[in-house]
mmCIF file of C-alpha atoms in Angstrom:
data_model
loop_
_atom_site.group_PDB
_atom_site.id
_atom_site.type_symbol
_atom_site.label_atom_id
_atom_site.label_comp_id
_atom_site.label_asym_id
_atom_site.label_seq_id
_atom_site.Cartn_x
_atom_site.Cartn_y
_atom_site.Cartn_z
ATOM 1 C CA UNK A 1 5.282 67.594 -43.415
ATOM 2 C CA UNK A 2 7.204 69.248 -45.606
ATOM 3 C CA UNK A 3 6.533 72.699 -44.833
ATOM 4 C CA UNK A 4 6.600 72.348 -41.189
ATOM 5 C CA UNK A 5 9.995 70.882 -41.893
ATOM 6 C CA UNK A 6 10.960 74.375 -43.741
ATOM 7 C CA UNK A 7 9.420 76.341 -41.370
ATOM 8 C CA UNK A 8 11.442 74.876 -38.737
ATOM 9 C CA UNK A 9 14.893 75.176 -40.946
ATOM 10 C CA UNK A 10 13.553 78.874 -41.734
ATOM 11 C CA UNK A 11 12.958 79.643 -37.685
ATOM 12 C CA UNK A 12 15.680 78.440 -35.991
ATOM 13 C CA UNK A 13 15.817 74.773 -36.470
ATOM 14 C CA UNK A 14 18.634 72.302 -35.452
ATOM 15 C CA UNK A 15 21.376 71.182 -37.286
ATOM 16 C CA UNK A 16 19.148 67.807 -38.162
ATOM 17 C CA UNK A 17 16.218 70.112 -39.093
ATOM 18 C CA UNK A 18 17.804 71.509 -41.593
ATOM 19 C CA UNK A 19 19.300 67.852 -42.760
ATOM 20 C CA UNK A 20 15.631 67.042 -43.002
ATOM 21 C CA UNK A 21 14.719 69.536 -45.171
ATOM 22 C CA UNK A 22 17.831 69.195 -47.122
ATOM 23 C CA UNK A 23 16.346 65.908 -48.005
ATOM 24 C CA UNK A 24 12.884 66.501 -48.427
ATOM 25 C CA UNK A 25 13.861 68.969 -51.162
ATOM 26 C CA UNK A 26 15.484 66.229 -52.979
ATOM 27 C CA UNK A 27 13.402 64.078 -52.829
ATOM 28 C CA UNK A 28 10.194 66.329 -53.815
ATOM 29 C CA UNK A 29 12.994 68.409 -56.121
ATOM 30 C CA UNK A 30 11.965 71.725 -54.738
ATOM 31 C CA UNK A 31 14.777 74.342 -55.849
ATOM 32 C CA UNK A 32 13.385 77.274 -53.123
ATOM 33 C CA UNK A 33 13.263 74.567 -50.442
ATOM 34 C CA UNK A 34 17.165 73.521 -51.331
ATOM 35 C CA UNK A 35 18.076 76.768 -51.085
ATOM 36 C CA UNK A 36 17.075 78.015 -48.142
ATOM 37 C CA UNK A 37 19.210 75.197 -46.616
ATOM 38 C CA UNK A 38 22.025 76.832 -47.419
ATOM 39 C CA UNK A 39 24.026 79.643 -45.855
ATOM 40 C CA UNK A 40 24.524 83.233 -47.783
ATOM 41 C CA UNK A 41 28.179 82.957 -47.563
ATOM 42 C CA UNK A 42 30.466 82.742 -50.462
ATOM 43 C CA UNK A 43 32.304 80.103 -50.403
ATOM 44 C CA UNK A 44 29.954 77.356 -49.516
ATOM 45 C CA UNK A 45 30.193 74.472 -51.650
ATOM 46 C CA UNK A 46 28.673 71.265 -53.325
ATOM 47 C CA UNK A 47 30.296 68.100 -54.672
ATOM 48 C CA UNK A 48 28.085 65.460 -56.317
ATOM 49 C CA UNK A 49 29.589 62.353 -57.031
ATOM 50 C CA UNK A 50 31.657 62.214 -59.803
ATOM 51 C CA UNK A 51 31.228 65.790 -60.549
ATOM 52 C CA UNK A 52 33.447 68.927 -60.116
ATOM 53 C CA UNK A 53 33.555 71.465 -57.065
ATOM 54 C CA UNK A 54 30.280 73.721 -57.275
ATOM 55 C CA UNK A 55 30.798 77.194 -55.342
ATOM 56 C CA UNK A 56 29.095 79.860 -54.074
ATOM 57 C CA UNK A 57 25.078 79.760 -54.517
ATOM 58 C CA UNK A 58 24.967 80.741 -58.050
ATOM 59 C CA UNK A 59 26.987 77.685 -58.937
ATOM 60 C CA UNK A 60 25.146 75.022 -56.689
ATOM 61 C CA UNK A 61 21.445 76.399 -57.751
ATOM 62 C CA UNK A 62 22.345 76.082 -61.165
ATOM 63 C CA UNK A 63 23.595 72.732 -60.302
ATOM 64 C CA UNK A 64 20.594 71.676 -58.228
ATOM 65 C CA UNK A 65 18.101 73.212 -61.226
ATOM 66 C CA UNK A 66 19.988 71.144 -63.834
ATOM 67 C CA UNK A 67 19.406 67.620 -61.600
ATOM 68 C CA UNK A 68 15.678 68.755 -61.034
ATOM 69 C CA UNK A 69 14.985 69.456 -64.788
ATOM 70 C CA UNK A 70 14.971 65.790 -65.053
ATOM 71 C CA UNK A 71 13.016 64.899 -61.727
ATOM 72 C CA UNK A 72 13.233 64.925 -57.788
ATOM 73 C CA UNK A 73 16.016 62.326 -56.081
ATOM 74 C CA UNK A 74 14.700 59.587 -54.226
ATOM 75 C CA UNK A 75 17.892 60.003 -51.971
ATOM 76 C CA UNK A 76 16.984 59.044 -47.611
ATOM 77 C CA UNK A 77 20.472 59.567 -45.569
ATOM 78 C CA UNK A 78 20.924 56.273 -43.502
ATOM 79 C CA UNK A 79 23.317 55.265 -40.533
ATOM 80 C CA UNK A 80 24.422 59.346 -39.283
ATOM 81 C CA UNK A 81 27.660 60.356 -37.534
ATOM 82 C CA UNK A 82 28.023 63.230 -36.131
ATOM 83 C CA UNK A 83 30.937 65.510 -34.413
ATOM 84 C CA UNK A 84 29.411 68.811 -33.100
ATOM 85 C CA UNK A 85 30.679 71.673 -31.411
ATOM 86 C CA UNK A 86 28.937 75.112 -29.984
ATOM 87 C CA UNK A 87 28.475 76.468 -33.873
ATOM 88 C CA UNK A 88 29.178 73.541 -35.810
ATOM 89 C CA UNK A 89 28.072 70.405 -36.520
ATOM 90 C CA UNK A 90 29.764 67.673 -39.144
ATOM 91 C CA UNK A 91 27.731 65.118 -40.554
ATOM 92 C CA UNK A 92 28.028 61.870 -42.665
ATOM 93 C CA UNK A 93 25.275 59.753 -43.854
ATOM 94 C CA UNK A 94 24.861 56.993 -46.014
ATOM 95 C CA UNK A 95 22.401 57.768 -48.292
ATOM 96 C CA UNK A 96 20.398 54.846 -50.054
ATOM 97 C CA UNK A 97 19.182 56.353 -53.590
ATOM 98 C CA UNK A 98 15.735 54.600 -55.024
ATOM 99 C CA UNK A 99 16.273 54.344 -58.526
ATOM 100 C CA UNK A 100 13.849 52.770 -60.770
ATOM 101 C CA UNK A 101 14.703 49.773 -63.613
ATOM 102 C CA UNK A 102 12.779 47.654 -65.623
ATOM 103 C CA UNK A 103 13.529 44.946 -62.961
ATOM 104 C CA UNK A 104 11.700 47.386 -60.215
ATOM 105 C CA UNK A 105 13.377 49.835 -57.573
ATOM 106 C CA UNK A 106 17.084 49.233 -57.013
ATOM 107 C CA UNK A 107 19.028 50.847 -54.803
ATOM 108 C CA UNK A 108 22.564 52.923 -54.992
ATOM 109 C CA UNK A 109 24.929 54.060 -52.080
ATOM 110 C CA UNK A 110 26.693 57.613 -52.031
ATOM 111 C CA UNK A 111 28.556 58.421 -48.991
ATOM 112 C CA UNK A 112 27.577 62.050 -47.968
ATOM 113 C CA UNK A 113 29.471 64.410 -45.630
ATOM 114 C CA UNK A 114 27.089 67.429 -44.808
ATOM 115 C CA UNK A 115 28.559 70.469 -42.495
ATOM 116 C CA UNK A 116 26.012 72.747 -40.779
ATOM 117 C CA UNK A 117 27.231 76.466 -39.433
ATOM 118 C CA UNK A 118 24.895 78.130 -36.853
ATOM 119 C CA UNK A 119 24.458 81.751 -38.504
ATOM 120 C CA UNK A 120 22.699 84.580 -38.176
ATOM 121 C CA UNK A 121 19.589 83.141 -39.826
ATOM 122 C CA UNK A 122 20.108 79.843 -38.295
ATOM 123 C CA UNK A 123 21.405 76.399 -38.444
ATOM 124 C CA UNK A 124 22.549 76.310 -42.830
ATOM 125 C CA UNK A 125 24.260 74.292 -44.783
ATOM 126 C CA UNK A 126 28.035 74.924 -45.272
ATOM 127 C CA UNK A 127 29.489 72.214 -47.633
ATOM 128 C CA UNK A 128 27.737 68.927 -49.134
ATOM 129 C CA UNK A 129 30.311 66.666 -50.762
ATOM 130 C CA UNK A 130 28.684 63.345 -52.016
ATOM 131 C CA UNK A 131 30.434 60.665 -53.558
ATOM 132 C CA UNK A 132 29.614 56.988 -54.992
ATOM 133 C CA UNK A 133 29.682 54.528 -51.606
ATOM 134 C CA UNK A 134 30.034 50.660 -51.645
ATOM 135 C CA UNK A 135 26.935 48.949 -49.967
ATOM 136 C CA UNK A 136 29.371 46.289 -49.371
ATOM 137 C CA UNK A 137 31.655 47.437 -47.431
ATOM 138 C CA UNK A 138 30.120 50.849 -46.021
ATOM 139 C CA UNK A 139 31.376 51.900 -43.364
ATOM 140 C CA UNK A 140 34.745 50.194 -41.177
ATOM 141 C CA UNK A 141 34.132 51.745 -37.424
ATOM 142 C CA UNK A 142 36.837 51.432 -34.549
ATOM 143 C CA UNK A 143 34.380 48.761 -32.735
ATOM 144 C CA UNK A 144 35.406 46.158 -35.717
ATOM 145 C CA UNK A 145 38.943 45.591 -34.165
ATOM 146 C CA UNK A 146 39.679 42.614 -36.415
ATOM 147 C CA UNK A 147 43.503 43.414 -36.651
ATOM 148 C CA UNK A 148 43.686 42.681 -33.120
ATOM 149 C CA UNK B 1 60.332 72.176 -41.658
ATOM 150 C CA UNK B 2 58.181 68.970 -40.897
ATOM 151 C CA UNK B 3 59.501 69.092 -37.339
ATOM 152 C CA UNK B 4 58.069 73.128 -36.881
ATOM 153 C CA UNK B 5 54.807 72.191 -38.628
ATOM 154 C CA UNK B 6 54.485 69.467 -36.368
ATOM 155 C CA UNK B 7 55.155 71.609 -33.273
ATOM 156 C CA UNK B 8 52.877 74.538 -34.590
ATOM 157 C CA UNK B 9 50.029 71.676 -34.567
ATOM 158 C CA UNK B 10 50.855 70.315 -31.298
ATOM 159 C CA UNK B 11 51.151 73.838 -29.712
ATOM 160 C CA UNK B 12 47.940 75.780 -30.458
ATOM 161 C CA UNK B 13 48.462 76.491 -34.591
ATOM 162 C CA UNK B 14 45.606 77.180 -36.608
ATOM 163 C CA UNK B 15 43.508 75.379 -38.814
ATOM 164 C CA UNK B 16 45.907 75.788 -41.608
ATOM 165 C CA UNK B 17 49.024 74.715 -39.756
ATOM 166 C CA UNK B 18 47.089 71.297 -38.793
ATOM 167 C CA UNK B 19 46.343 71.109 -42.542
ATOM 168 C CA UNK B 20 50.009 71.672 -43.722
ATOM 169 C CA UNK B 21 50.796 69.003 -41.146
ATOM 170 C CA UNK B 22 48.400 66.575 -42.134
ATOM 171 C CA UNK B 23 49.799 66.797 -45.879
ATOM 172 C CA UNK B 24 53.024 66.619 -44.715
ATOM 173 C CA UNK B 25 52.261 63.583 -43.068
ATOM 174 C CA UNK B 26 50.672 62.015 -45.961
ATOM 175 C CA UNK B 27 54.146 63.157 -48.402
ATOM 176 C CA UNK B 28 56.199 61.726 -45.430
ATOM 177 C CA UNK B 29 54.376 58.837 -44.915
ATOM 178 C CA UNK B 30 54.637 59.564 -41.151
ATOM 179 C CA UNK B 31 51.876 57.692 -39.181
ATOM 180 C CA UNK B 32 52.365 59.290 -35.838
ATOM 181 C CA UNK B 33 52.112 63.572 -37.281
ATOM 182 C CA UNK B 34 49.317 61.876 -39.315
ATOM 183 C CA UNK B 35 47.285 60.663 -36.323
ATOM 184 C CA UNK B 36 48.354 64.008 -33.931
ATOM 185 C CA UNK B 37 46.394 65.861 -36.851
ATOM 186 C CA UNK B 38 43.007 64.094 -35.278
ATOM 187 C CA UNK B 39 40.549 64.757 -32.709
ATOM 188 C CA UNK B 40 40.310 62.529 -29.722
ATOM 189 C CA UNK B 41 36.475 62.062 -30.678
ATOM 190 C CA UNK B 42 34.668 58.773 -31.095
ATOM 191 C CA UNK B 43 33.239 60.028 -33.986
ATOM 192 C CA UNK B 44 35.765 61.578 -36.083
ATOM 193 C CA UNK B 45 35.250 60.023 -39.705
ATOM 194 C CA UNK B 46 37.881 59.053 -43.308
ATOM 195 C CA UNK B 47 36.656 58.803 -46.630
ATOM 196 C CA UNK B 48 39.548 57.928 -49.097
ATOM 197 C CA UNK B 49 38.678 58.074 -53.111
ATOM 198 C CA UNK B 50 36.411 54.792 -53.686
ATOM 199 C CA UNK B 51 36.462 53.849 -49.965
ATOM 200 C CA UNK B 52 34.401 53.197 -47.283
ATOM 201 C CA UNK B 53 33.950 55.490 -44.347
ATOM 202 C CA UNK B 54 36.358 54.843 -41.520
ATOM 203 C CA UNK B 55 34.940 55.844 -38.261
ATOM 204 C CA UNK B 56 36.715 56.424 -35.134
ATOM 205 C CA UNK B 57 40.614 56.704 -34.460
ATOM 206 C CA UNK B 58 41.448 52.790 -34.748
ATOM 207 C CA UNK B 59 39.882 52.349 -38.328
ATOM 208 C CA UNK B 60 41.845 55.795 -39.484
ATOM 209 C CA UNK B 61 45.018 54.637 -38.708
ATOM 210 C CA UNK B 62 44.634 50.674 -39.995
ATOM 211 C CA UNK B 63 43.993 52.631 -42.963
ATOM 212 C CA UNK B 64 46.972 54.967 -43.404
ATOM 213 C CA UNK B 65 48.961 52.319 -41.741
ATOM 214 C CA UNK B 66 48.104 49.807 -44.942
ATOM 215 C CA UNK B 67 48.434 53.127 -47.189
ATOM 216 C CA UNK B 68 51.854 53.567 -45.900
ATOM 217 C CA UNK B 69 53.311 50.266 -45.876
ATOM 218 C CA UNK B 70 53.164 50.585 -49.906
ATOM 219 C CA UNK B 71 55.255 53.970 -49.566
ATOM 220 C CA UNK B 72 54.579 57.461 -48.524
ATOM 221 C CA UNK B 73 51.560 59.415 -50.500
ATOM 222 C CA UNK B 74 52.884 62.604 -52.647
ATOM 223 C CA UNK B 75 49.374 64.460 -52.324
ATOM 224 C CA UNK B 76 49.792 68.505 -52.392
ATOM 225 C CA UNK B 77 46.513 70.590 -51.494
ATOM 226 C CA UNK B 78 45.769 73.396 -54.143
ATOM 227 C CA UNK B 79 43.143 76.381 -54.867
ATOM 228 C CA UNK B 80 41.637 75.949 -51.458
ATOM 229 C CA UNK B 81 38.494 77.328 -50.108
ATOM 230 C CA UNK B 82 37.281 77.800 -46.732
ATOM 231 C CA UNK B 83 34.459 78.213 -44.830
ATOM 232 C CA UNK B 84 35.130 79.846 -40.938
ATOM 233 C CA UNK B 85 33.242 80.410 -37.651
ATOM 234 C CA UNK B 86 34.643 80.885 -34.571
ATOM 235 C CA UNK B 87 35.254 77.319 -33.381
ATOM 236 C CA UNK B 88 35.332 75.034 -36.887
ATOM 237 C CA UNK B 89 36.762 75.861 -40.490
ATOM 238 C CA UNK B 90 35.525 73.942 -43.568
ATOM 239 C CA UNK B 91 38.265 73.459 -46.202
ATOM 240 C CA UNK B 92 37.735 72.184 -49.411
ATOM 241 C CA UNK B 93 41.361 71.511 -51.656
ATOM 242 C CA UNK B 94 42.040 70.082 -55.024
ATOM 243 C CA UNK B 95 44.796 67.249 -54.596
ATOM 244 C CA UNK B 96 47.341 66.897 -57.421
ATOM 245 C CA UNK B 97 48.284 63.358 -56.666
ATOM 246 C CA UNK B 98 52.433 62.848 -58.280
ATOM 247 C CA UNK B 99 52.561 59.482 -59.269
ATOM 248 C CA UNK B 100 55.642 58.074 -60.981
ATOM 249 C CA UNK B 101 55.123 56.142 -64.151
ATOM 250 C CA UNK B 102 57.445 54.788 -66.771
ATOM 251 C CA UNK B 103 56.633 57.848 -68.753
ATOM 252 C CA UNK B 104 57.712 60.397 -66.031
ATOM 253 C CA UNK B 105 55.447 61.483 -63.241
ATOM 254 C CA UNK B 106 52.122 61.964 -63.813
ATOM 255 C CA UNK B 107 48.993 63.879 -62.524
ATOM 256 C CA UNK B 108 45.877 62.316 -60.297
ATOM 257 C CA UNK B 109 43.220 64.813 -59.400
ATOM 258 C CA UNK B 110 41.129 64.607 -55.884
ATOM 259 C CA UNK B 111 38.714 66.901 -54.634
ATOM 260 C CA UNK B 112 38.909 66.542 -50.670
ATOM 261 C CA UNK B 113 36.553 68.668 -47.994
ATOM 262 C CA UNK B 114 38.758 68.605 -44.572
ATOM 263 C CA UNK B 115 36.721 69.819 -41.296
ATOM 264 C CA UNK B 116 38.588 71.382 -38.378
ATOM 265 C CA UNK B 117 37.450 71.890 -35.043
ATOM 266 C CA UNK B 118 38.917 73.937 -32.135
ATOM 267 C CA UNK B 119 39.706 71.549 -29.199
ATOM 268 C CA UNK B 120 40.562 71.015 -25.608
ATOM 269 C CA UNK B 121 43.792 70.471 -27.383
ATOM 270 C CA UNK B 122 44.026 72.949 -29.962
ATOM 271 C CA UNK B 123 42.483 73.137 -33.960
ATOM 272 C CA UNK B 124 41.961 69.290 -34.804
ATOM 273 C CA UNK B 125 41.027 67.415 -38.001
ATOM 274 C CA UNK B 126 37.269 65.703 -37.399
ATOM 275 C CA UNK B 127 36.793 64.893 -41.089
ATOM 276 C CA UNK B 128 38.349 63.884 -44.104
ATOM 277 C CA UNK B 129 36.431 63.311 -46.795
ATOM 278 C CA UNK B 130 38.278 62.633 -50.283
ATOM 279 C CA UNK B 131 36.756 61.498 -54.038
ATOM 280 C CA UNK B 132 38.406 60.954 -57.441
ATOM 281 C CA UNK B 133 38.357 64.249 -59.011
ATOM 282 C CA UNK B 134 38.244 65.671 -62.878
ATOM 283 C CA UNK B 135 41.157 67.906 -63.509
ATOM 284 C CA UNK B 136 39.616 69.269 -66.808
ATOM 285 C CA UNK B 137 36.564 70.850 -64.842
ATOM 286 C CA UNK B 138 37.662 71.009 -61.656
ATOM 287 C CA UNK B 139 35.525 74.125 -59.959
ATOM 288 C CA UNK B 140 32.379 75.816 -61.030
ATOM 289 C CA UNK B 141 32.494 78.939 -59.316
ATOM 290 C CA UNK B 142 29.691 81.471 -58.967
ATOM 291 C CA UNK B 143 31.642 83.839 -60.836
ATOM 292 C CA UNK B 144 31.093 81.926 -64.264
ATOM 293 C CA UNK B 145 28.053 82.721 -65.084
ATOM 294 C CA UNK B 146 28.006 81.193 -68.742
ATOM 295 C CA UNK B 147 24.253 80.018 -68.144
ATOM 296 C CA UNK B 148 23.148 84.298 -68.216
#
């Protein structure tokens, strides 16, 4: 699963194939895998919650290596929006982190926006910025017209 | 100066001019220049610092409606970098947030990633997504390579 995920994120993949291996790398904290989800292009960039702006690749591997040194990151996006264009595509996700206590897995909630650039190589990853959600109140969408 | 920056956003300005607009907006607290910044797309999405995500047109503007009822927002964008293609640009800016206190004004820090997207109607905002930032490390850039 994994690798056929790569191989499609390496071969021309979609926008969402390259989410999905984006993911899978977390969560199996595979640095060469999280890479190659990226584009070569020097200003890309990576916020984790609470942390400071990581850019360029040099930056965000040593970032990524640092998190890894002390295990993968059970992180699954949940609930996607997207806004695409021709050679674009803007996501946010919801993504439910596993985390586990003494009291047995509990979850946390970061609210992820993820934007994809079709390249030469491909559908890669442009920016990441991740910050700490509320499960409570996650997400307020135009349907929920409760002013009105 | 608001009124031309408003004009250049309405009338086929770039990414940047929509992005001098939008602050503006904020530092004027003006909810119409605020909304013009926007897509008309169902899916355009608002993440303020500790927030939920606001999806679609009607939740934005509750929210910077609320925001401006308590007063106009002095946010200025610094050290920004971008990421381009032909149709979207990927912007991520340090906030220095002026807030007046009874010792003087003082300094919040936000890091913010703003996606653009050209339009039917011209370069549009599709995302904001803002979280409490950490003015004492604000950016590790690949160029500071103290780990070699």
């Amino acid at each position: 699963m994994l690798k056929s995920r790569y191989r499609a994120a390496q071969t021309g993949g979609s926008a969402d194939d390259v989410e999905a291996a984006f993911y899978e790398a977390l969560q199996a904290g595979d640095l060469v895998q999280m890479m190659a989800c990226w584009a070569d292009e020097d200003d890309i960039f990576c916020v984790h919650p609470g942390g400071p702006r990581l850019v360029g690749a040099a930056a965000i591997r040593a970032a990524f290596e640092a998190m890894f040194s002390h295990g993968s990151v059970r992180a699954y996006p949940e609930r996607l929006r997207k806004v695409e264009s021709l050679g674009a595509a803007v996501h946010n996700v919801l993504e439910r982190i596993d985390l586990t206590t003494a009291e047995g897995t509990q979850h946390a909630w970061v609210v992820a926006t993820n934007v994809y650039m079709k390249t030469a190589q491909g559908w890669r990853l442009v920016a990441h910025h991740a910050s700490p959600g509320r499960s409570e109140v996650a997400e307020v969408a135009a349907t929920a017209q409760v002013l009105h």
